[in-house]
Amino acid sequence: MRRGLAGLLTAEAISLLGSRITFVALPWLVLTTTGSALMAGVAGFAEMLPYVLAGLLGGPIVDRVGPRSTAVAADVASVLAVSGIPILAATENVSYHTLLGLIAVAGALRGFGDTAKRALLPRVIAGAGLSTERGTTLYDGISRAATLLGLPLAGLLVAAVGPARVLLVDAATFGVCAILISVYVRTGATAPVPAGEDEGGYAAALRCGFRYVRQDRLIIGIMSLLFATNLFDQAFATVFVPVWVREGPHGPAALGVLGSAFGAGAVAGNILWTIVSPRLPRRATFAVCFLLGGPAQLFALALSDTLWLVLVVAAVAGALMSTINPILLAAVYERVPFRVQGRVMSVLIAFSWAGIPLGGILGGWAADELGLRTGALLAGIGYLAVTLGPFLFSAWHSLDEHRVITTKTLVTAK
């Protein structure tokens, strides 16, 4: 069964590598084509709003069809959608609105695929006989390594061949990901939910996800916190960083260098967290690391033009933030039974990521109307304020509950 986990993690590593490249190339393509930070934010909105909606609406489908089949189908379709973006961009008589439409399709397909893979992950972790926290830490380490490699590679490729051609690399990674999941992740640990458990059809299944979330105060707290922080993160990554690079002497390669500094810190932090996590309390670690690491890069952009200083801040922030996803994923997977994970995770992810489309728009508006420094400073203050939540609200104490999951049941650990 560890073969399945290795296959899924390898597929995710390749897919995330391509996504990190697109994360740099797409806003740079729009920014350099239109000259408008707001338009770069609109492009991010066009991708992420369908992503969020598809993730929300796809949960019952994932539970009924099965996460493996849904993930493979979404990745195959993504090959066509993502490769079409640079093809359209190279066509002179295609309008910007048409390009945004294709970006939206690509975002929706990725939303379906990511929802399926997140429902697939706890099944293959349990099948491999690993603890939930160890499995989610491995998964997050793969994501951090993809950031470390993908962002500097993106900066170099954008500088060498232009952002449009770079998007073809992302399209190819979706195809490789689909093949790996098809071959290595077997259906034994990933069977769909029986039809009788769909509770009356699609609409009832979707309501079941909402009902489950409403009853869990910790999950509500997670969604609320991530909604706000994802908004600020999106403004930082897709607007503030490109504008900071454009207005400074650093050149487009700095787009990737900044991300690689964060990624290097995150990989180092992930390795350290793998070693020390059994001995540290989840809630205290999560709260302190989020408070210190979350807003740090926004303050750095607002207060300094010095590249090396911004890189140091990014590396420290990456190390601190490497603890966040493993803790949250482990807590959620331990609390939600397999049979409803698709629909519950879709609600959780959709509301958590709903801030991302808004972040691009608000970040673009702030950069154009208030200036980069003021916009980044206000975003940093907002980030700092919302990350006080885990210190103030009692629901977050549930993070310290440790439970054991198996492929058949959900059991509270003694």
mmCIF file of C-alpha atoms in Angstrom, residues 223-365:
data_model
loop_
_atom_site.group_PDB
_atom_site.id
_atom_site.type_symbol
_atom_site.label_atom_id
_atom_site.label_comp_id
_atom_site.label_asym_id
_atom_site.label_seq_id
_atom_site.Cartn_x
_atom_site.Cartn_y
_atom_site.Cartn_z
ATOM 1 C CA MET A 223 -12.290 28.268 7.462
ATOM 2 C CA SER A 224 -12.599 31.794 8.859
ATOM 3 C CA LEU A 225 -8.890 32.183 9.522
ATOM 4 C CA LEU A 226 -7.812 30.773 6.160
ATOM 5 C CA PHE A 227 -10.344 32.911 4.277
ATOM 6 C CA ALA A 228 -8.625 36.061 5.546
ATOM 7 C CA THR A 229 -5.014 34.877 5.351
ATOM 8 C CA ASN A 230 -5.451 33.430 1.849
ATOM 9 C CA LEU A 231 -6.823 36.808 0.740
ATOM 10 C CA PHE A 232 -3.689 38.564 1.999
ATOM 11 C CA ASP A 233 -1.383 35.853 0.616
ATOM 12 C CA GLN A 234 -2.932 36.126 -2.844
ATOM 13 C CA ALA A 235 -2.546 39.896 -2.883
ATOM 14 C CA PHE A 236 1.082 39.450 -1.860
ATOM 15 C CA ALA A 237 1.995 36.768 -4.384
ATOM 16 C CA THR A 238 0.092 37.800 -7.509
ATOM 17 C CA VAL A 239 0.178 41.599 -7.182
ATOM 18 C CA PHE A 240 2.561 43.025 -4.579
ATOM 19 C CA VAL A 241 5.568 40.881 -5.524
ATOM 20 C CA PRO A 242 5.297 41.476 -9.312
ATOM 21 C CA VAL A 243 4.804 45.217 -8.731
ATOM 22 C CA TRP A 244 7.748 45.311 -6.285
ATOM 23 C CA VAL A 245 9.933 43.590 -8.892
ATOM 24 C CA ARG A 246 8.714 45.819 -11.725
ATOM 25 C CA GLU A 247 9.357 49.003 -9.757
ATOM 26 C CA GLY A 248 12.804 47.902 -8.567
ATOM 27 C CA PRO A 249 16.117 47.104 -10.267
ATOM 28 C CA HIS A 250 15.969 43.368 -9.729
ATOM 29 C CA GLY A 251 14.487 42.020 -13.004
ATOM 30 C CA PRO A 252 11.945 39.215 -13.568
ATOM 31 C CA ALA A 253 14.295 36.509 -12.260
ATOM 32 C CA ALA A 254 13.684 37.983 -8.781
ATOM 33 C CA LEU A 255 10.111 36.657 -9.021
ATOM 34 C CA GLY A 256 11.440 33.149 -8.644
ATOM 35 C CA VAL A 257 14.252 33.995 -6.230
ATOM 36 C CA LEU A 258 11.790 35.344 -3.665
ATOM 37 C CA GLY A 259 9.710 32.193 -3.876
ATOM 38 C CA SER A 260 12.781 29.969 -3.666
ATOM 39 C CA ALA A 261 13.892 31.671 -0.442
ATOM 40 C CA PHE A 262 10.488 30.975 1.100
ATOM 41 C CA GLY A 263 10.599 27.429 -0.254
ATOM 42 C CA ALA A 264 14.078 26.758 1.142
ATOM 43 C CA GLY A 265 12.980 27.883 4.569
ATOM 44 C CA ALA A 266 9.803 25.821 4.292
ATOM 45 C CA VAL A 267 11.655 22.634 3.303
ATOM 46 C CA ALA A 268 14.072 23.053 6.222
ATOM 47 C CA GLY A 269 11.181 23.756 8.561
ATOM 48 C CA ASN A 270 9.257 20.735 7.267
ATOM 49 C CA ILE A 271 12.198 18.423 7.967
ATOM 50 C CA LEU A 272 12.539 19.826 11.466
ATOM 51 C CA TRP A 273 8.779 19.526 12.091
ATOM 52 C CA THR A 274 8.867 15.865 11.038
ATOM 53 C CA ILE A 275 11.366 15.236 13.831
ATOM 54 C CA VAL A 276 9.930 17.350 16.639
ATOM 55 C CA SER A 277 6.165 17.285 15.954
ATOM 56 C CA PRO A 278 5.371 14.391 18.358
ATOM 57 C CA ARG A 279 6.855 16.430 21.222
ATOM 58 C CA LEU A 280 5.217 19.812 20.540
ATOM 59 C CA PRO A 281 1.615 20.891 21.221
ATOM 60 C CA ARG A 282 -0.269 21.518 18.000
ATOM 61 C CA ARG A 283 -2.223 24.613 18.993
ATOM 62 C CA ALA A 284 0.633 26.590 20.530
ATOM 63 C CA THR A 285 2.973 25.754 17.651
ATOM 64 C CA PHE A 286 0.340 26.641 15.066
ATOM 65 C CA ALA A 287 -0.629 29.931 16.731
ATOM 66 C CA VAL A 288 2.910 31.236 17.268
ATOM 67 C CA CYS A 289 4.219 30.229 13.847
ATOM 68 C CA PHE A 290 1.221 31.698 12.006
ATOM 69 C CA LEU A 291 1.382 34.974 13.948
ATOM 70 C CA LEU A 292 5.101 35.466 13.288
ATOM 71 C CA GLY A 293 5.469 33.934 9.840
ATOM 72 C CA GLY A 294 2.249 34.975 8.111
ATOM 73 C CA PRO A 295 2.542 38.778 7.843
ATOM 74 C CA ALA A 296 6.353 38.969 7.791
ATOM 75 C CA GLN A 297 6.809 39.101 4.008
ATOM 76 C CA LEU A 298 4.149 41.786 3.580
ATOM 77 C CA PHE A 299 5.944 44.016 6.071
ATOM 78 C CA ALA A 300 9.252 43.336 4.315
ATOM 79 C CA LEU A 301 7.911 44.508 0.935
ATOM 80 C CA ALA A 302 6.286 47.544 2.526
ATOM 81 C CA LEU A 303 9.399 48.682 4.388
ATOM 82 C CA SER A 304 12.398 47.717 2.263
ATOM 83 C CA ASP A 305 13.777 47.707 -1.296
ATOM 84 C CA THR A 306 16.784 45.595 -0.289
ATOM 85 C CA LEU A 307 16.626 42.212 -1.973
ATOM 86 C CA TRP A 308 18.791 40.299 0.491
ATOM 87 C CA LEU A 309 16.709 41.492 3.451
ATOM 88 C CA VAL A 310 13.460 40.467 1.778
ATOM 89 C CA LEU A 311 15.020 37.072 0.981
ATOM 90 C CA VAL A 312 16.033 36.502 4.617
ATOM 91 C CA VAL A 313 12.539 37.396 5.817
ATOM 92 C CA ALA A 314 11.045 35.030 3.218
ATOM 93 C CA ALA A 315 13.254 32.141 4.376
ATOM 94 C CA VAL A 316 12.366 32.637 8.046
ATOM 95 C CA ALA A 317 8.671 32.975 7.173
ATOM 96 C CA GLY A 318 8.838 29.751 5.136
ATOM 97 C CA ALA A 319 10.350 27.843 8.070
ATOM 98 C CA LEU A 320 7.641 29.077 10.439
ATOM 99 C CA MET A 321 4.765 28.504 8.019
ATOM 100 C CA SER A 322 5.877 24.926 7.242
ATOM 101 C CA THR A 323 4.059 23.774 10.382
ATOM 102 C CA ILE A 324 0.656 25.179 9.422
ATOM 103 C CA ASN A 325 -0.632 22.789 6.753
ATOM 104 C CA PRO A 326 0.452 19.514 8.429
ATOM 105 C CA ILE A 327 -1.285 20.518 11.658
ATOM 106 C CA LEU A 328 -4.511 21.611 9.959
ATOM 107 C CA LEU A 329 -4.711 18.653 7.567
ATOM 108 C CA ALA A 330 -4.043 16.143 10.337
ATOM 109 C CA ALA A 331 -6.692 17.691 12.575
ATOM 110 C CA VAL A 332 -9.339 17.760 9.828
ATOM 111 C CA TYR A 333 -8.640 14.268 8.482
ATOM 112 C CA GLU A 334 -8.823 12.854 12.010
ATOM 113 C CA ARG A 335 -12.211 14.500 12.626
ATOM 114 C CA VAL A 336 -14.019 13.636 9.371
ATOM 115 C CA PRO A 337 -15.020 10.061 8.401
ATOM 116 C CA PHE A 338 -13.920 8.791 4.987
ATOM 117 C CA ARG A 339 -17.449 8.407 3.657
ATOM 118 C CA VAL A 340 -18.125 12.171 3.759
ATOM 119 C CA GLN A 341 -14.607 13.553 3.343
ATOM 120 C CA GLY A 342 -15.157 14.631 -0.259
ATOM 121 C CA ARG A 343 -18.149 16.841 0.507
ATOM 122 C CA VAL A 344 -16.818 18.127 3.863
ATOM 123 C CA MET A 345 -13.378 18.929 2.437
ATOM 124 C CA SER A 346 -15.007 20.652 -0.533
ATOM 125 C CA VAL A 347 -16.945 22.990 1.797
ATOM 126 C CA LEU A 348 -13.876 23.600 3.945
ATOM 127 C CA ILE A 349 -11.592 24.311 0.991
ATOM 128 C CA ALA A 350 -14.143 26.413 -0.880
ATOM 129 C CA PHE A 351 -14.717 28.812 2.009
ATOM 130 C CA SER A 352 -11.050 28.829 3.012
ATOM 131 C CA TRP A 353 -9.998 29.661 -0.538
ATOM 132 C CA ALA A 354 -12.843 32.094 -1.228
ATOM 133 C CA GLY A 355 -10.584 34.900 -0.098
ATOM 134 C CA ILE A 356 -8.110 34.167 -2.893
ATOM 135 C CA PRO A 357 -10.129 35.643 -5.793
ATOM 136 C CA LEU A 358 -10.845 38.718 -3.682
ATOM 137 C CA GLY A 359 -7.181 39.007 -2.732
ATOM 138 C CA GLY A 360 -6.061 39.510 -6.307
ATOM 139 C CA ILE A 361 -8.688 42.190 -6.943
ATOM 140 C CA LEU A 362 -8.140 44.055 -3.674
ATOM 141 C CA GLY A 363 -4.374 43.783 -3.988
ATOM 142 C CA GLY A 364 -4.476 45.186 -7.517
ATOM 143 C CA TRP A 365 -6.717 48.044 -6.426
#
